[in-house]
Amino acid sequence: MGVFATSATARRRHRTQKLAFVVLLGVTVLLILPVLAILGMLVYRGAPALSLEFLFSEPVRGMTAGGIWPAIVGTMWLVGVSLAISAPIGVLAAVYLNEYAGDTWYTRVIHLAIVNLAGVPSIVHALFGVGAFVLFFEFGTSILSASLTLAIMTLPVIIASTKESLSAVPMSFREACWNVGATRWQTIRHVVLPNSIAGILTGVILQVSRAAGETAPIIFTGAAVFVPFLPSSVNDQTMALSMHLFTLSTQVQNVPQEITYGTALVLVGLVVLINGVSIVIRSRIRRRRKW
Amino acid sequence: MRKVRLISLVSSISVLGLLGFAACGKKSKMIQNKGSDTMINLAQALAEEYRKVSPKVAIAVSGGGTGVGIASLQNNTVDVANASREMKAEEKANAKKTSGKDPVEHKIAYDALAIYVHKGNPLAKVTRAQLACIYGKEGTCTKWSDLGVEVPGCSGQEIVRAGRQNNSGTYAYFREWVLGEGKDFKLGSRDMSGSKDVVDLIAHTPCAIGYSGMGYKINDVRWVCLSKEDADTCVEPSLAAALSGEYKLSRPLYMITSGAPEGDIVSYINWVRSDAGQAVVERTGYAPLPPDQRHK
């Protein structure tokens, strides 16, 4: 033993520390276990249904056979249109709030409103969408109404994440720019935005996956249970993956299980794919900048 | 500065584009068909089949319940509402107020409800009075022994009442048929949001009894022979018996339009009421219209 002999107390502390590590590791594993279990079950049960025909054909025989193409296309329409509305508005609003607006009572009210809007349950957004877009603006149950509802739902999170990435750009960057005579806008355009674009894109893309997965906001505003046609304009109704999954599991009798699980797998796969793209974009932009 | 101008140009164009959407908020060319959950599988099967007849006409089917369909008709946001009951006078008046036209009900099929129990349940027959005793507010039947049976696998022998949510046409129809006008169900029933859910619940619950369309039968459940008056001999549920009027728990299903239908909509409804459409009705598990009520 000699010089480095440890006392009983130190050994006990060491044991306690080890125990704590094991417990913490266990908790972390528990955290990812449900994710792995869900993915595993979806792949196990849903993979047999996957084929090009399943992806690219219409549901037939009362949805108990055929594919999910109209639902995939519908989800893309809904997400695309909602993003075209929420991303520009959200990013511009965040630029204003973070770069121009001072800390006054009305910007504080706006912040409060954004935080609260983010906490509104999606079914309440849905009811608002029916009242505002379907009935008041008379857009009817259509892709436009559903996408506007989704846009309002995703807007606060886009604003919040954009603001966060903007404020992550060090103040000294802006000051250096102003000191060489650049205007506020030139500073934003050439210094702040290029340095925060990775974070902004990540926030926006994560909202895409949220919009793709939501059922409540589209169920009354634009999604239909069954439309054997691909939408041709934003005034049409459409099928959507999340809605289709809901219908398959609650309304239709005798659906082969692999069709239901296959649909879920495609929806989850789409979301994972989109998240993957956002991770790639972020790391590529990060690699170019070093600070 | 050029870039500032460019950006403001782009943003004003996109705002104008949005306003453009708003301006041309015209109705879609699709026939919007919404309403009864009881009819959703039927409406979907009809839309699917009609595509083969008339490939250019798009029909968008959605559910929500008869109440949702009729409300959409009153808001003028639907072309054809599916309803598993007739419209009330008040609803007709409201619909006329918004569209200026009287709603027209087109009978398209009959829905025969069956009383479902778990497949192990020995209950041989049930009368309307017994159902009232189980479901009614004043009813006192809470145990299977009150109906004179012992259900295997049902601990406590407590009757689990399955039913539909209260904006369902099925709910309203069953309540009126069993209890009569203005009476209420007992609280504590399991109110499901779809015809399929009711049957699924019963398939998993030996203690359960419930009502749902005949089209929803699966293997783990069975139908109970039903009589309206205590003295009647009971009638086994079947489409044939529903059609002949012998089986009493059966009601007409409607597609409702605002005013007399025109163009593609009238062609669609006529097709639904023709022999071709009625073949789909029969295949989906509903009772078709008798030949003399069909569209020729």
PDB file of N, CA and C in Angstrom, chain A residues 58-63 81 85 89 92 134-135 137-141 144 148 185-186 189-190 220 223-237 243 246 248-254, chain B residues 1 3-4 7 11 18 21-22 24-34 37 40-41 44 47-48 51 54-63 75 77 193-197 199-200 215-218:
ATOM      1  N   GLU A  58     -52.303   5.103 -54.723  1.00  0.00           N
ATOM      2  CA  GLU A  58     -53.387   5.602 -53.889  1.00  0.00           C
ATOM      3  C   GLU A  58     -53.932   4.495 -53.002  1.00  0.00           C
ATOM      4  N   PRO A  59     -54.557   4.881 -51.885  1.00  0.00           N
ATOM      5  CA  PRO A  59     -55.236   3.861 -51.097  1.00  0.00           C
ATOM      6  C   PRO A  59     -56.449   3.331 -51.865  1.00  0.00           C
ATOM      7  N   VAL A  60     -56.656   2.044 -51.850  1.00  0.00           N
ATOM      8  CA  VAL A  60     -57.834   1.462 -52.520  1.00  0.00           C
ATOM      9  C   VAL A  60     -58.560   0.516 -51.580  1.00  0.00           C
ATOM     10  N   ARG A  61     -59.677   0.024 -52.037  1.00  0.00           N
ATOM     11  CA  ARG A  61     -60.557  -0.865 -51.269  1.00  0.00           C
ATOM     12  C   ARG A  61     -60.761  -0.353 -49.846  1.00  0.00           C
ATOM     13  N   GLY A  62     -61.284   0.848 -49.756  1.00  0.00           N
ATOM     14  CA  GLY A  62     -61.574   1.413 -48.442  1.00  0.00           C
ATOM     15  C   GLY A  62     -60.340   1.524 -47.577  1.00  0.00           C
ATOM     16  N   MET A  63     -59.207   1.881 -48.168  1.00  0.00           N
ATOM     17  CA  MET A  63     -57.938   2.116 -47.479  1.00  0.00           C
ATOM     18  C   MET A  63     -57.298   0.846 -46.939  1.00  0.00           C
ATOM     19  N   VAL A  81     -46.344  25.168 -47.895  1.00  0.00           N
ATOM     20  CA  VAL A  81     -47.064  26.441 -47.872  1.00  0.00           C
ATOM     21  C   VAL A  81     -46.940  27.093 -46.495  1.00  0.00           C
ATOM     22  N   ILE A  85     -45.017  30.783 -45.464  1.00  0.00           N
ATOM     23  CA  ILE A  85     -45.632  31.896 -44.741  1.00  0.00           C
ATOM     24  C   ILE A  85     -44.870  32.199 -43.454  1.00  0.00           C
ATOM     25  N   ILE A  89     -41.840  35.618 -42.211  1.00  0.00           N
ATOM     26  CA  ILE A  89     -42.400  36.474 -41.169  1.00  0.00           C
ATOM     27  C   ILE A  89     -41.650  36.270 -39.860  1.00  0.00           C
ATOM     28  N   LEU A  92     -37.955  37.670 -40.050  1.00  0.00           N
ATOM     29  CA  LEU A  92     -37.939  39.137 -40.075  1.00  0.00           C
ATOM     30  C   LEU A  92     -38.360  39.709 -38.724  1.00  0.00           C
ATOM     31  N   VAL A 134     -61.146  29.534 -42.155  1.00  0.00           N
ATOM     32  CA  VAL A 134     -62.184  28.786 -42.874  1.00  0.00           C
ATOM     33  C   VAL A 134     -63.445  29.635 -43.004  1.00  0.00           C
ATOM     34  N   LEU A 135     -63.869  30.243 -41.864  1.00  0.00           N
ATOM     35  CA  LEU A 135     -65.155  30.937 -41.881  1.00  0.00           C
ATOM     36  C   LEU A 135     -65.029  32.429 -42.171  1.00  0.00           C
ATOM     37  N   PHE A 137     -62.392  34.543 -43.184  1.00  0.00           N
ATOM     38  CA  PHE A 137     -61.777  34.931 -44.459  1.00  0.00           C
ATOM     39  C   PHE A 137     -62.319  34.135 -45.644  1.00  0.00           C
ATOM     40  N   GLU A 138     -63.184  33.158 -45.320  1.00  0.00           N
ATOM     41  CA  GLU A 138     -63.843  32.344 -46.346  1.00  0.00           C
ATOM     42  C   GLU A 138     -62.866  31.625 -47.269  1.00  0.00           C
ATOM     43  N   PHE A 139     -61.764  31.127 -46.699  1.00  0.00           N
ATOM     44  CA  PHE A 139     -60.859  30.295 -47.491  1.00  0.00           C
ATOM     45  C   PHE A 139     -61.406  28.872 -47.601  1.00  0.00           C
ATOM     46  N   GLY A 140     -62.439  28.560 -46.800  1.00  0.00           N
ATOM     47  CA  GLY A 140     -63.007  27.220 -46.811  1.00  0.00           C
ATOM     48  C   GLY A 140     -62.047  26.203 -46.217  1.00  0.00           C
ATOM     49  N   THR A 141     -62.479  24.954 -46.139  1.00  0.00           N
ATOM     50  CA  THR A 141     -61.529  23.928 -45.713  1.00  0.00           C
ATOM     51  C   THR A 141     -60.604  23.673 -46.888  1.00  0.00           C
ATOM     52  N   LEU A 144     -54.829  26.141 -47.943  1.00  0.00           N
ATOM     53  CA  LEU A 144     -54.468  27.484 -47.493  1.00  0.00           C
ATOM     54  C   LEU A 144     -54.828  27.681 -46.017  1.00  0.00           C
ATOM     55  N   LEU A 148     -52.050  28.088 -43.072  1.00  0.00           N
ATOM     56  CA  LEU A 148     -52.008  29.304 -42.263  1.00  0.00           C
ATOM     57  C   LEU A 148     -52.092  28.948 -40.780  1.00  0.00           C
ATOM     58  N   TRP A 185     -28.502  48.036 -41.041  1.00  0.00           N
ATOM     59  CA  TRP A 185     -28.919  46.991 -41.972  1.00  0.00           C
ATOM     60  C   TRP A 185     -27.714  46.300 -42.597  1.00  0.00           C
ATOM     61  N   GLN A 186     -26.688  47.120 -43.003  1.00  0.00           N
ATOM     62  CA  GLN A 186     -25.483  46.503 -43.579  1.00  0.00           C
ATOM     63  C   GLN A 186     -24.831  45.550 -42.582  1.00  0.00           C
ATOM     64  N   ARG A 189     -27.021  42.445 -42.509  1.00  0.00           N
ATOM     65  CA  ARG A 189     -26.950  41.692 -43.749  1.00  0.00           C
ATOM     66  C   ARG A 189     -25.605  40.972 -43.904  1.00  0.00           C
ATOM     67  N   HIS A 190     -24.503  41.677 -43.577  1.00  0.00           N
ATOM     68  CA  HIS A 190     -23.178  41.116 -43.891  1.00  0.00           C
ATOM     69  C   HIS A 190     -22.480  40.467 -42.700  1.00  0.00           C
ATOM     70  N   PHE A 220     -59.698  20.069 -39.004  1.00  0.00           N
ATOM     71  CA  PHE A 220     -60.919  20.799 -39.353  1.00  0.00           C
ATOM     72  C   PHE A 220     -60.669  21.866 -40.415  1.00  0.00           C
ATOM     73  N   ALA A 223     -57.547  19.136 -43.983  1.00  0.00           N
ATOM     74  CA  ALA A 223     -57.254  17.741 -44.300  1.00  0.00           C
ATOM     75  C   ALA A 223     -58.553  16.966 -44.426  1.00  0.00           C
ATOM     76  N   ALA A 224     -58.591  16.074 -45.397  1.00  0.00           N
ATOM     77  CA  ALA A 224     -59.764  15.232 -45.568  1.00  0.00           C
ATOM     78  C   ALA A 224     -59.373  13.797 -45.289  1.00  0.00           C
ATOM     79  N   VAL A 225     -60.387  12.992 -44.971  1.00  0.00           N
ATOM     80  CA  VAL A 225     -60.133  11.590 -44.710  1.00  0.00           C
ATOM     81  C   VAL A 225     -59.703  10.894 -46.005  1.00  0.00           C
ATOM     82  N   PHE A 226     -60.367  11.254 -47.082  1.00  0.00           N
ATOM     83  CA  PHE A 226     -60.088  10.564 -48.334  1.00  0.00           C
ATOM     84  C   PHE A 226     -60.302  11.503 -49.518  1.00  0.00           C
ATOM     85  N   VAL A 227     -59.263  11.745 -50.281  1.00  0.00           N
ATOM     86  CA  VAL A 227     -59.373  12.482 -51.542  1.00  0.00           C
ATOM     87  C   VAL A 227     -58.537  11.713 -52.551  1.00  0.00           C
ATOM     88  N   PRO A 228     -59.155  11.051 -53.496  1.00  0.00           N
ATOM     89  CA  PRO A 228     -58.355  10.241 -54.412  1.00  0.00           C
ATOM     90  C   PRO A 228     -57.682  11.091 -55.479  1.00  0.00           C
ATOM     91  N   PHE A 229     -57.403  12.352 -55.187  1.00  0.00           N
ATOM     92  CA  PHE A 229     -56.777  13.249 -56.149  1.00  0.00           C
ATOM     93  C   PHE A 229     -55.624  13.973 -55.488  1.00  0.00           C
ATOM     94  N   LEU A 230     -54.604  14.299 -56.264  1.00  0.00           N
ATOM     95  CA  LEU A 230     -53.558  15.141 -55.721  1.00  0.00           C
ATOM     96  C   LEU A 230     -54.046  16.577 -55.797  1.00  0.00           C
ATOM     97  N   PRO A 231     -53.719  17.396 -54.796  1.00  0.00           N
ATOM     98  CA  PRO A 231     -54.179  18.780 -54.822  1.00  0.00           C
ATOM     99  C   PRO A 231     -53.565  19.544 -56.008  1.00  0.00           C
ATOM    100  N   SER A 232     -54.367  20.436 -56.607  1.00  0.00           N
ATOM    101  CA  SER A 232     -53.827  21.203 -57.723  1.00  0.00           C
ATOM    102  C   SER A 232     -53.652  22.669 -57.370  1.00  0.00           C
ATOM    103  N   SER A 233     -54.245  23.109 -56.258  1.00  0.00           N
ATOM    104  CA  SER A 233     -54.018  24.485 -55.817  1.00  0.00           C
ATOM    105  C   SER A 233     -54.235  24.557 -54.317  1.00  0.00           C
ATOM    106  N   VAL A 234     -53.923  25.717 -53.718  1.00  0.00           N
ATOM    107  CA  VAL A 234     -54.083  25.838 -52.273  1.00  0.00           C
ATOM    108  C   VAL A 234     -55.546  25.905 -51.851  1.00  0.00           C
ATOM    109  N   ASN A 235     -56.464  25.959 -52.829  1.00  0.00           N
ATOM    110  CA  ASN A 235     -57.878  25.979 -52.470  1.00  0.00           C
ATOM    111  C   ASN A 235     -58.460  24.584 -52.321  1.00  0.00           C
ATOM    112  N   ASP A 236     -57.676  23.564 -52.639  1.00  0.00           N
ATOM    113  CA  ASP A 236     -58.169  22.193 -52.545  1.00  0.00           C
ATOM    114  C   ASP A 236     -58.001  21.651 -51.133  1.00  0.00           C
ATOM    115  N   GLN A 237     -58.810  20.621 -50.852  1.00  0.00           N
ATOM    116  CA  GLN A 237     -58.567  19.854 -49.635  1.00  0.00           C
ATOM    117  C   GLN A 237     -57.540  18.784 -49.950  1.00  0.00           C
ATOM    118  N   MET A 243     -53.029  12.690 -40.552  1.00  0.00           N
ATOM    119  CA  MET A 243     -54.482  12.491 -40.571  1.00  0.00           C
ATOM    120  C   MET A 243     -54.820  11.083 -41.052  1.00  0.00           C
ATOM    121  N   PHE A 246     -54.333   8.625 -38.348  1.00  0.00           N
ATOM    122  CA  PHE A 246     -55.438   8.741 -37.396  1.00  0.00           C
ATOM    123  C   PHE A 246     -56.673   8.009 -37.941  1.00  0.00           C
ATOM    124  N   LEU A 248     -56.797   5.613 -40.272  1.00  0.00           N
ATOM    125  CA  LEU A 248     -56.565   4.174 -40.349  1.00  0.00           C
ATOM    126  C   LEU A 248     -56.771   3.517 -38.997  1.00  0.00           C
ATOM    127  N   SER A 249     -56.317   4.203 -37.929  1.00  0.00           N
ATOM    128  CA  SER A 249     -56.369   3.525 -36.642  1.00  0.00           C
ATOM    129  C   SER A 249     -57.672   3.742 -35.898  1.00  0.00           C
ATOM    130  N   THR A 250     -58.512   4.697 -36.311  1.00  0.00           N
ATOM    131  CA  THR A 250     -59.757   4.878 -35.562  1.00  0.00           C
ATOM    132  C   THR A 250     -61.018   4.634 -36.375  1.00  0.00           C
ATOM    133  N   GLN A 251     -60.955   4.719 -37.689  1.00  0.00           N
ATOM    134  CA  GLN A 251     -62.212   4.676 -38.448  1.00  0.00           C
ATOM    135  C   GLN A 251     -62.376   3.437 -39.311  1.00  0.00           C
ATOM    136  N   VAL A 252     -61.279   2.914 -39.802  1.00  0.00           N
ATOM    137  CA  VAL A 252     -61.406   1.889 -40.826  1.00  0.00           C
ATOM    138  C   VAL A 252     -61.222   0.509 -40.220  1.00  0.00           C
ATOM    139  N   GLN A 253     -62.167  -0.370 -40.528  1.00  0.00           N
ATOM    140  CA  GLN A 253     -62.117  -1.732 -40.011  1.00  0.00           C
ATOM    141  C   GLN A 253     -61.240  -2.598 -40.918  1.00  0.00           C
ATOM    142  N   ASN A 254     -60.583  -3.593 -40.322  1.00  0.00           N
ATOM    143  CA  ASN A 254     -59.848  -4.600 -41.093  1.00  0.00           C
ATOM    144  C   ASN A 254     -58.709  -4.049 -41.958  1.00  0.00           C
TER     145      ASN A 254
ATOM    146  N   MET B   1     -27.303  49.819 -50.913  1.00  0.00           N
ATOM    147  CA  MET B   1     -28.688  50.284 -50.993  1.00  0.00           C
ATOM    148  C   MET B   1     -29.506  49.457 -51.962  1.00  0.00           C
ATOM    149  N   LYS B   3     -29.433  46.405 -52.415  1.00  0.00           N
ATOM    150  CA  LYS B   3     -29.909  45.186 -51.758  1.00  0.00           C
ATOM    151  C   LYS B   3     -31.124  45.453 -50.877  1.00  0.00           C
ATOM    152  N   VAL B   4     -31.103  46.617 -50.205  1.00  0.00           N
ATOM    153  CA  VAL B   4     -32.251  46.963 -49.376  1.00  0.00           C
ATOM    154  C   VAL B   4     -33.492  47.023 -50.241  1.00  0.00           C
ATOM    155  N   ILE B   7     -34.660  43.599 -51.232  1.00  0.00           N
ATOM    156  CA  ILE B   7     -35.347  42.871 -50.160  1.00  0.00           C
ATOM    157  C   ILE B   7     -36.736  43.420 -49.945  1.00  0.00           C
ATOM    158  N   SER B  11     -40.188  41.319 -50.302  1.00  0.00           N
ATOM    159  CA  SER B  11     -41.170  41.134 -49.235  1.00  0.00           C
ATOM    160  C   SER B  11     -42.516  41.725 -49.618  1.00  0.00           C
ATOM    161  N   LEU B  18     -49.848  36.900 -50.804  1.00  0.00           N
ATOM    162  CA  LEU B  18     -50.754  36.406 -49.775  1.00  0.00           C
ATOM    163  C   LEU B  18     -52.128  37.041 -49.906  1.00  0.00           C
ATOM    164  N   PHE B  21     -54.041  35.420 -52.562  1.00  0.00           N
ATOM    165  CA  PHE B  21     -54.738  34.211 -52.111  1.00  0.00           C
ATOM    166  C   PHE B  21     -56.075  34.578 -51.506  1.00  0.00           C
ATOM    167  N   ALA B  22     -56.005  35.616 -50.655  1.00  0.00           N
ATOM    168  CA  ALA B  22     -57.208  36.017 -49.941  1.00  0.00           C
ATOM    169  C   ALA B  22     -58.278  36.473 -50.918  1.00  0.00           C
ATOM    170  N   CYS B  24     -58.695  35.694 -54.088  1.00  0.00           N
ATOM    171  CA  CYS B  24     -59.306  34.654 -54.896  1.00  0.00           C
ATOM    172  C   CYS B  24     -59.732  33.491 -54.024  1.00  0.00           C
ATOM    173  N   GLY B  25     -60.199  33.777 -52.807  1.00  0.00           N
ATOM    174  CA  GLY B  25     -60.646  32.716 -51.909  1.00  0.00           C
ATOM    175  C   GLY B  25     -61.874  32.001 -52.447  1.00  0.00           C
ATOM    176  N   LYS B  26     -61.785  31.594 -53.677  1.00  0.00           N
ATOM    177  CA  LYS B  26     -62.922  30.927 -54.320  1.00  0.00           C
ATOM    178  C   LYS B  26     -63.005  29.486 -53.835  1.00  0.00           C
ATOM    179  N   LYS B  27     -64.187  28.930 -53.991  1.00  0.00           N
ATOM    180  CA  LYS B  27     -64.360  27.532 -53.593  1.00  0.00           C
ATOM    181  C   LYS B  27     -63.617  26.617 -54.547  1.00  0.00           C
ATOM    182  N   SER B  28     -63.116  25.540 -53.972  1.00  0.00           N
ATOM    183  CA  SER B  28     -62.380  24.572 -54.771  1.00  0.00           C
ATOM    184  C   SER B  28     -63.329  23.850 -55.735  1.00  0.00           C
ATOM    185  N   LYS B  29     -62.742  23.302 -56.786  1.00  0.00           N
ATOM    186  CA  LYS B  29     -63.557  22.554 -57.745  1.00  0.00           C
ATOM    187  C   LYS B  29     -63.994  21.205 -57.195  1.00  0.00           C
ATOM    188  N   MET B  30     -63.333  20.797 -56.115  1.00  0.00           N
ATOM    189  CA  MET B  30     -63.678  19.502 -55.540  1.00  0.00           C
ATOM    190  C   MET B  30     -65.071  19.530 -54.928  1.00  0.00           C
ATOM    191  N   ILE B  31     -65.740  18.369 -54.954  1.00  0.00           N
ATOM    192  CA  ILE B  31     -66.981  18.237 -54.210  1.00  0.00           C
ATOM    193  C   ILE B  31     -66.600  17.931 -52.769  1.00  0.00           C
ATOM    194  N   GLN B  32     -66.982  18.817 -51.854  1.00  0.00           N
ATOM    195  CA  GLN B  32     -66.626  18.602 -50.457  1.00  0.00           C
ATOM    196  C   GLN B  32     -67.746  17.849 -49.766  1.00  0.00           C
ATOM    197  N   ASN B  33     -67.392  16.686 -49.233  1.00  0.00           N
ATOM    198  CA  ASN B  33     -68.367  15.769 -48.661  1.00  0.00           C
ATOM    199  C   ASN B  33     -67.958  15.500 -47.211  1.00  0.00           C
ATOM    200  N   LYS B  34     -68.794  15.945 -46.270  1.00  0.00           N
ATOM    201  CA  LYS B  34     -68.373  15.881 -44.872  1.00  0.00           C
ATOM    202  C   LYS B  34     -69.537  15.504 -43.970  1.00  0.00           C
ATOM    203  N   ASP B  37     -69.780  10.079 -39.033  1.00  0.00           N
ATOM    204  CA  ASP B  37     -68.717   9.079 -38.929  1.00  0.00           C
ATOM    205  C   ASP B  37     -69.235   7.687 -39.274  1.00  0.00           C
ATOM    206  N   ILE B  40     -68.701   7.283 -42.866  1.00  0.00           N
ATOM    207  CA  ILE B  40     -67.421   7.675 -43.457  1.00  0.00           C
ATOM    208  C   ILE B  40     -66.846   6.595 -44.371  1.00  0.00           C
ATOM    209  N   ASN B  41     -66.959   5.333 -43.922  1.00  0.00           N
ATOM    210  CA  ASN B  41     -66.425   4.265 -44.769  1.00  0.00           C
ATOM    211  C   ASN B  41     -67.235   4.133 -46.048  1.00  0.00           C
ATOM    212  N   GLN B  44     -66.419   7.055 -48.321  1.00  0.00           N
ATOM    213  CA  GLN B  44     -65.102   6.852 -48.906  1.00  0.00           C
ATOM    214  C   GLN B  44     -65.155   5.813 -50.024  1.00  0.00           C
ATOM    215  N   ALA B  47     -66.777   7.382 -53.028  1.00  0.00           N
ATOM    216  CA  ALA B  47     -65.885   8.311 -53.729  1.00  0.00           C
ATOM    217  C   ALA B  47     -64.838   7.554 -54.532  1.00  0.00           C
ATOM    218  N   GLU B  48     -64.345   6.472 -53.921  1.00  0.00           N
ATOM    219  CA  GLU B  48     -63.318   5.668 -54.592  1.00  0.00           C
ATOM    220  C   GLU B  48     -63.877   5.037 -55.872  1.00  0.00           C
ATOM    221  N   ARG B  51     -64.738   7.389 -58.908  1.00  0.00           N
ATOM    222  CA  ARG B  51     -63.591   7.804 -59.714  1.00  0.00           C
ATOM    223  C   ARG B  51     -63.484   7.009 -60.994  1.00  0.00           C
ATOM    224  N   SER B  54     -66.388   8.479 -63.222  1.00  0.00           N
ATOM    225  CA  SER B  54     -66.196   9.842 -63.686  1.00  0.00           C
ATOM    226  C   SER B  54     -64.837  10.356 -63.210  1.00  0.00           C
ATOM    227  N   PRO B  55     -63.782  10.017 -63.944  1.00  0.00           N
ATOM    228  CA  PRO B  55     -62.413  10.233 -63.450  1.00  0.00           C
ATOM    229  C   PRO B  55     -62.056  11.693 -63.195  1.00  0.00           C
ATOM    230  N   LYS B  56     -62.820  12.639 -63.742  1.00  0.00           N
ATOM    231  CA  LYS B  56     -62.416  14.040 -63.590  1.00  0.00           C
ATOM    232  C   LYS B  56     -63.011  14.714 -62.360  1.00  0.00           C
ATOM    233  N   VAL B  57     -64.013  14.066 -61.744  1.00  0.00           N
ATOM    234  CA  VAL B  57     -64.668  14.701 -60.607  1.00  0.00           C
ATOM    235  C   VAL B  57     -63.982  14.275 -59.314  1.00  0.00           C
ATOM    236  N   ALA B  58     -63.449  15.254 -58.577  1.00  0.00           N
ATOM    237  CA  ALA B  58     -62.756  14.945 -57.331  1.00  0.00           C
ATOM    238  C   ALA B  58     -63.723  15.093 -56.170  1.00  0.00           C
ATOM    239  N   ILE B  59     -63.730  14.118 -55.298  1.00  0.00           N
ATOM    240  CA  ILE B  59     -64.580  14.185 -54.114  1.00  0.00           C
ATOM    241  C   ILE B  59     -63.695  14.077 -52.885  1.00  0.00           C
ATOM    242  N   ALA B  60     -63.793  15.070 -52.010  1.00  0.00           N
ATOM    243  CA  ALA B  60     -62.995  15.057 -50.780  1.00  0.00           C
ATOM    244  C   ALA B  60     -63.897  14.662 -49.628  1.00  0.00           C
ATOM    245  N   VAL B  61     -63.579  13.539 -48.980  1.00  0.00           N
ATOM    246  CA  VAL B  61     -64.428  13.017 -47.919  1.00  0.00           C
ATOM    247  C   VAL B  61     -63.804  13.313 -46.567  1.00  0.00           C
ATOM    248  N   SER B  62     -64.582  13.889 -45.651  1.00  0.00           N
ATOM    249  CA  SER B  62     -64.080  13.948 -44.284  1.00  0.00           C
ATOM    250  C   SER B  62     -65.207  13.693 -43.294  1.00  0.00           C
ATOM    251  N   GLY B  63     -64.821  13.417 -42.057  1.00  0.00           N
ATOM    252  CA  GLY B  63     -65.781  12.970 -41.046  1.00  0.00           C
ATOM    253  C   GLY B  63     -66.061  14.026 -40.003  1.00  0.00           C
ATOM    254  N   ASN B  75     -72.809  26.684 -42.371  1.00  0.00           N
ATOM    255  CA  ASN B  75     -71.763  27.688 -42.634  1.00  0.00           C
ATOM    256  C   ASN B  75     -71.453  27.817 -44.107  1.00  0.00           C
ATOM    257  N   THR B  77     -69.797  25.708 -45.940  1.00  0.00           N
ATOM    258  CA  THR B  77     -68.428  25.306 -46.254  1.00  0.00           C
ATOM    259  C   THR B  77     -68.369  23.880 -46.794  1.00  0.00           C
ATOM    260  N   SER B 193     -65.424   7.670 -30.076  1.00  0.00           N
ATOM    261  CA  SER B 193     -65.568   8.666 -31.134  1.00  0.00           C
ATOM    262  C   SER B 193     -65.727   8.049 -32.520  1.00  0.00           C
ATOM    263  N   GLY B 194     -65.875   6.746 -32.604  1.00  0.00           N
ATOM    264  CA  GLY B 194     -66.111   6.155 -33.918  1.00  0.00           C
ATOM    265  C   GLY B 194     -66.840   4.833 -33.785  1.00  0.00           C
ATOM    266  N   SER B 195     -67.562   4.461 -34.863  1.00  0.00           N
ATOM    267  CA  SER B 195     -68.312   3.204 -34.849  1.00  0.00           C
ATOM    268  C   SER B 195     -67.364   2.027 -34.628  1.00  0.00           C
ATOM    269  N   LYS B 196     -66.177   2.144 -35.235  1.00  0.00           N
ATOM    270  CA  LYS B 196     -65.192   1.067 -35.122  1.00  0.00           C
ATOM    271  C   LYS B 196     -64.684   0.939 -33.685  1.00  0.00           C
ATOM    272  N   ASP B 197     -64.494   2.092 -33.021  1.00  0.00           N
ATOM    273  CA  ASP B 197     -63.974   2.071 -31.655  1.00  0.00           C
ATOM    274  C   ASP B 197     -64.894   1.316 -30.707  1.00  0.00           C
ATOM    275  N   VAL B 199     -66.880  -1.200 -31.410  1.00  0.00           N
ATOM    276  CA  VAL B 199     -66.734  -2.640 -31.628  1.00  0.00           C
ATOM    277  C   VAL B 199     -65.388  -3.122 -31.091  1.00  0.00           C
ATOM    278  N   ASP B 200     -64.333  -2.334 -31.305  1.00  0.00           N
ATOM    279  CA  ASP B 200     -63.008  -2.715 -30.795  1.00  0.00           C
ATOM    280  C   ASP B 200     -63.011  -2.831 -29.271  1.00  0.00           C
ATOM    281  N   GLY B 215     -72.038  -2.960 -40.378  1.00  0.00           N
ATOM    282  CA  GLY B 215     -70.852  -3.063 -41.219  1.00  0.00           C
ATOM    283  C   GLY B 215     -69.554  -3.225 -40.430  1.00  0.00           C
ATOM    284  N   TYR B 216     -69.622  -3.107 -39.098  1.00  0.00           N
ATOM    285  CA  TYR B 216     -68.386  -3.048 -38.315  1.00  0.00           C
ATOM    286  C   TYR B 216     -68.064  -4.343 -37.583  1.00  0.00           C
ATOM    287  N   LYS B 217     -68.811  -5.426 -37.883  1.00  0.00           N
ATOM    288  CA  LYS B 217     -68.600  -6.671 -37.135  1.00  0.00           C
ATOM    289  C   LYS B 217     -67.201  -7.240 -37.391  1.00  0.00           C
ATOM    290  N   ILE B 218     -66.574  -7.695 -36.309  1.00  0.00           N
ATOM    291  CA  ILE B 218     -65.298  -8.420 -36.428  1.00  0.00           C
ATOM    292  C   ILE B 218     -65.435  -9.735 -35.676  1.00  0.00           C
TER     293      ILE B 218
END
